Tab-separated table of C-alpha atoms and ligand atoms in Angstrom:
chain	number	residue	atom	x	y	z
A	124	MET	CA	48.720	-1.731	-54.780
A	125	ALA	CA	47.148	-5.129	-54.616
A	126	ILE	CA	43.930	-6.782	-53.602
A	127	ARG	CA	44.509	-8.957	-50.552
A	128	ASN	CA	42.753	-12.168	-49.642
A	129	ILE	CA	39.961	-11.559	-47.101
A	130	ARG	CA	40.032	-14.068	-44.249
A	131	GLU	CA	36.720	-15.642	-43.358
A	132	ILE	CA	35.073	-16.664	-40.089
A	133	GLY	CA	36.715	-19.799	-38.711
A	134	ASP	CA	40.200	-18.454	-39.534
A	135	ALA	CA	41.995	-18.145	-36.174
A	136	VAL	CA	43.608	-14.825	-37.163
A	137	LEU	CA	40.200	-13.139	-36.800
A	138	ASN	CA	40.040	-13.983	-33.090
A	139	LYS	CA	43.420	-12.571	-32.085
A	140	LYS	CA	44.191	-9.246	-30.472
A	141	CYS	CA	46.143	-6.835	-32.674
A	142	LYS	CA	49.352	-4.974	-31.840
A	143	GLU	CA	49.908	-1.220	-31.912
A	144	VAL	CA	51.676	0.326	-34.898
A	145	LYS	CA	54.864	1.985	-33.633
A	146	GLU	CA	55.875	3.864	-36.771
A	147	MET	CA	54.925	4.222	-40.397
A	148	THR	CA	57.071	2.106	-42.677
A	149	PRO	CA	56.898	1.444	-46.431
A	150	ARG	CA	55.382	-1.960	-45.643
A	151	ILE	CA	52.620	-0.492	-43.494
A	152	ARG	CA	51.943	2.226	-46.063
A	153	GLU	CA	51.517	-0.493	-48.674
A	154	LEU	CA	49.254	-2.450	-46.316
A	155	VAL	CA	47.005	0.599	-45.833
A	156	GLU	CA	46.765	1.175	-49.601
A	157	ASP	CA	46.003	-2.494	-50.176
A	158	MET	CA	43.340	-2.476	-47.437
A	159	LEU	CA	41.573	0.471	-49.097
A	160	GLU	CA	41.717	-1.197	-52.492
A	161	THR	CA	40.519	-4.522	-51.043
A	162	MET	CA	37.624	-2.830	-49.206
A	163	TYR	CA	36.457	-0.962	-52.324
A	164	GLU	CA	36.792	-4.029	-54.527
A	165	ALA	CA	34.640	-6.033	-52.091
A	166	CYS	CA	32.098	-3.166	-51.811
A	167	GLY	CA	32.596	-3.014	-48.049
A	168	VAL	CA	32.290	0.054	-45.808
A	169	GLY	CA	35.192	-0.975	-43.601
A	170	LEU	CA	38.082	-3.371	-43.265
A	171	ALA	CA	40.425	-4.183	-40.390
A	172	ALA	CA	43.996	-5.462	-40.792
A	173	PRO	CA	43.306	-8.906	-39.242
A	174	GLN	CA	40.787	-9.459	-42.045
A	175	VAL	CA	43.743	-9.550	-44.415
A	176	GLY	CA	45.759	-11.642	-41.974
A	177	ILE	CA	47.812	-8.859	-40.341
A	178	LEU	CA	47.594	-8.465	-36.554
A	179	LYS	CA	48.120	-4.705	-36.444
A	180	ARG	CA	45.806	-1.999	-35.102
A	181	ILE	CA	44.803	-0.534	-38.472
A	182	VAL	CA	41.323	-0.083	-39.932
A	183	VAL	CA	39.986	1.652	-43.023
A	184	ILE	CA	36.409	2.896	-43.206
A	185	ASP	CA	34.398	4.581	-45.926
A	186	VAL	CA	30.629	4.670	-45.523
A	187	THR	CA	30.026	7.081	-48.430
A	188	GLY	CA	32.379	5.682	-51.086
A	189	GLU	CA	34.305	8.927	-51.358
A	190	ASP	CA	35.537	9.780	-47.899
A	191	PRO	CA	37.954	7.153	-46.574
A	192	TYR	CA	39.239	7.207	-43.020
A	193	VAL	CA	42.494	5.497	-42.186
A	194	MET	CA	42.557	4.778	-38.460
A	195	ILE	CA	45.826	3.592	-36.960
A	196	ASN	CA	45.914	2.695	-33.244
A	197	PRO	CA	42.316	3.931	-32.889
A	198	ARG	CA	40.712	4.397	-29.475
A	199	ILE	CA	37.134	5.228	-28.599
A	200	LEU	CA	36.989	8.208	-26.241
A	201	GLU	CA	33.266	8.602	-25.796
A	202	THR	CA	30.002	6.996	-26.869
A	203	SER	CA	26.355	7.858	-26.387
A	204	GLY	CA	22.918	6.828	-27.517
A	205	GLU	CA	21.921	3.608	-29.173
A	206	GLN	CA	21.091	2.342	-32.654
A	207	THR	CA	19.783	-1.083	-33.562
A	208	GLY	CA	20.126	-2.278	-37.125
A	209	GLN	CA	21.473	-4.697	-39.709
A	210	GLU	CA	25.169	-5.368	-39.766
A	211	GLY	CA	27.376	-7.472	-42.000
A	212	CYS	CA	31.062	-8.220	-42.383
A	213	LEU	CA	33.296	-9.058	-45.341
A	214	SER	CA	34.668	-11.934	-43.257
A	215	VAL	CA	31.168	-13.407	-42.865
A	216	PRO	CA	30.022	-13.385	-46.491
A	217	GLY	CA	26.343	-13.609	-47.332
A	218	LYS	CA	25.203	-13.090	-43.735
A	219	SER	CA	23.603	-10.268	-41.813
A	220	GLY	CA	22.288	-9.747	-38.305
A	221	ILE	CA	20.803	-7.174	-35.966
A	222	VAL	CA	23.304	-5.475	-33.663
A	223	THR	CA	22.832	-2.634	-31.190
A	224	ARG	CA	25.644	-0.064	-31.180
A	225	PRO	CA	26.117	3.446	-29.808
A	226	ASN	CA	24.601	6.095	-32.073
A	227	TYR	CA	27.471	8.511	-31.374
A	228	VAL	CA	31.162	7.762	-31.150
A	229	LYS	CA	34.123	10.032	-30.552
A	230	ALA	CA	37.448	8.395	-31.341
A	231	VAL	CA	41.097	9.280	-31.691
A	232	ALA	CA	43.448	7.684	-34.212
A	233	TYR	CA	46.482	8.322	-36.380
A	234	ASN	CA	46.210	8.775	-40.129
A	235	GLU	CA	48.545	7.277	-42.745
A	236	ASN	CA	51.087	10.024	-41.955
A	237	MET	CA	50.906	9.143	-38.243
A	238	GLU	CA	49.218	12.463	-37.486
A	239	GLN	CA	46.759	12.173	-34.630
A	240	TYR	CA	43.165	13.236	-35.265
A	241	GLU	CA	39.804	13.022	-33.588
A	242	ILE	CA	36.645	11.902	-35.265
A	243	GLU	CA	33.059	12.346	-34.184
A	244	ALA	CA	30.595	10.034	-35.865
A	245	THR	CA	26.918	9.157	-35.772
A	246	GLU	CA	24.699	6.481	-37.301
A	247	LEU	CA	26.390	4.289	-39.957
A	248	LEU	CA	29.865	5.768	-39.454
A	249	ALA	CA	29.593	5.274	-35.675
A	250	ARG	CA	28.461	1.682	-36.264
A	251	ALA	CA	31.351	1.063	-38.674
A	252	ILE	CA	33.931	2.422	-36.206
A	253	CYS	CA	32.611	0.135	-33.437
A	254	HIS	CA	32.510	-2.880	-35.760
A	255	GLU	CA	36.027	-2.356	-37.124
A	256	LEU	CA	37.572	-1.611	-33.725
A	257	ASP	CA	36.056	-4.856	-32.432
A	258	HIS	CA	38.076	-6.689	-35.105
A	259	LEU	CA	41.279	-5.346	-33.492
A	260	GLU	CA	40.282	-7.121	-30.269
A	261	GLY	CA	39.531	-10.341	-32.133
A	262	ASP	CA	35.770	-9.859	-31.832
A	263	LEU	CA	33.285	-10.499	-34.640
A	264	TYR	CA	29.782	-9.009	-34.810
A	265	VAL	CA	28.236	-12.494	-34.985
A	266	ASP	CA	28.742	-12.790	-31.207
A	267	LYS	CA	26.672	-9.622	-30.657
A	268	VAL	CA	23.780	-10.452	-32.951
A	269	GLU	CA	20.301	-10.221	-31.491
A	270	GLY	CA	18.225	-13.068	-32.865
A	271	PRO	CA	19.342	-15.267	-35.747
A	272	LEU	CA	22.149	-14.645	-38.189
A	273	MET	CA	20.314	-14.294	-41.491
A	274	ASP	CA	21.186	-15.025	-45.093
A	275	VAL	CA	21.409	-11.799	-47.103
A	276	ALA	CA	19.748	-13.582	-50.055
A	277	ASP	CA	16.642	-14.292	-47.901
A	278	LEU	CA	16.464	-10.642	-46.810
A	279	GLU	CA	16.574	-9.491	-50.447
A	280	ASP	CA	13.735	-11.898	-51.296
A	281	GLU	CA	11.658	-10.416	-48.476
A	282	GLU	CA	12.219	-6.906	-49.796
A	283	GLU	CA	11.054	-7.911	-53.266
A	284	GLU	CA	7.830	-9.442	-52.000
B	365	NI	NI1	33.865	-6.901	-40.193
């Protein structure tokens, strides 16, 4: 396993649409393992393959730190409700902004063994699924932010005051 370089906003790879994974191969298995390791090392709750420069429909998500989801060729089947809150992205370091997302998401994806599964998620996990799946379309959360994109350092100062 290896930590991969996380691409940052302005890198054209982040604005491209990703291709479906047709079959699991040793290379893709290694990519998935590296994505998990890279996400944990960066203290992120999710990472999409284009963020490490690979235009494939693969995301990893772990909002609890102990329950990773590998989502290959993920598709959202159903959404409902609404949540408005802070969002950030490992490809937009040091920034945060308010984004409204569905509060419930039902999705279907394949795991690292290419077994199909469904996932129902609410709150942070639902937000993470929406955010990561956007990456596969070449979309970044900064285009959905309500109000200004803020510096995380300023937000931390506010909390201390
Ligand atoms: Ni992101």
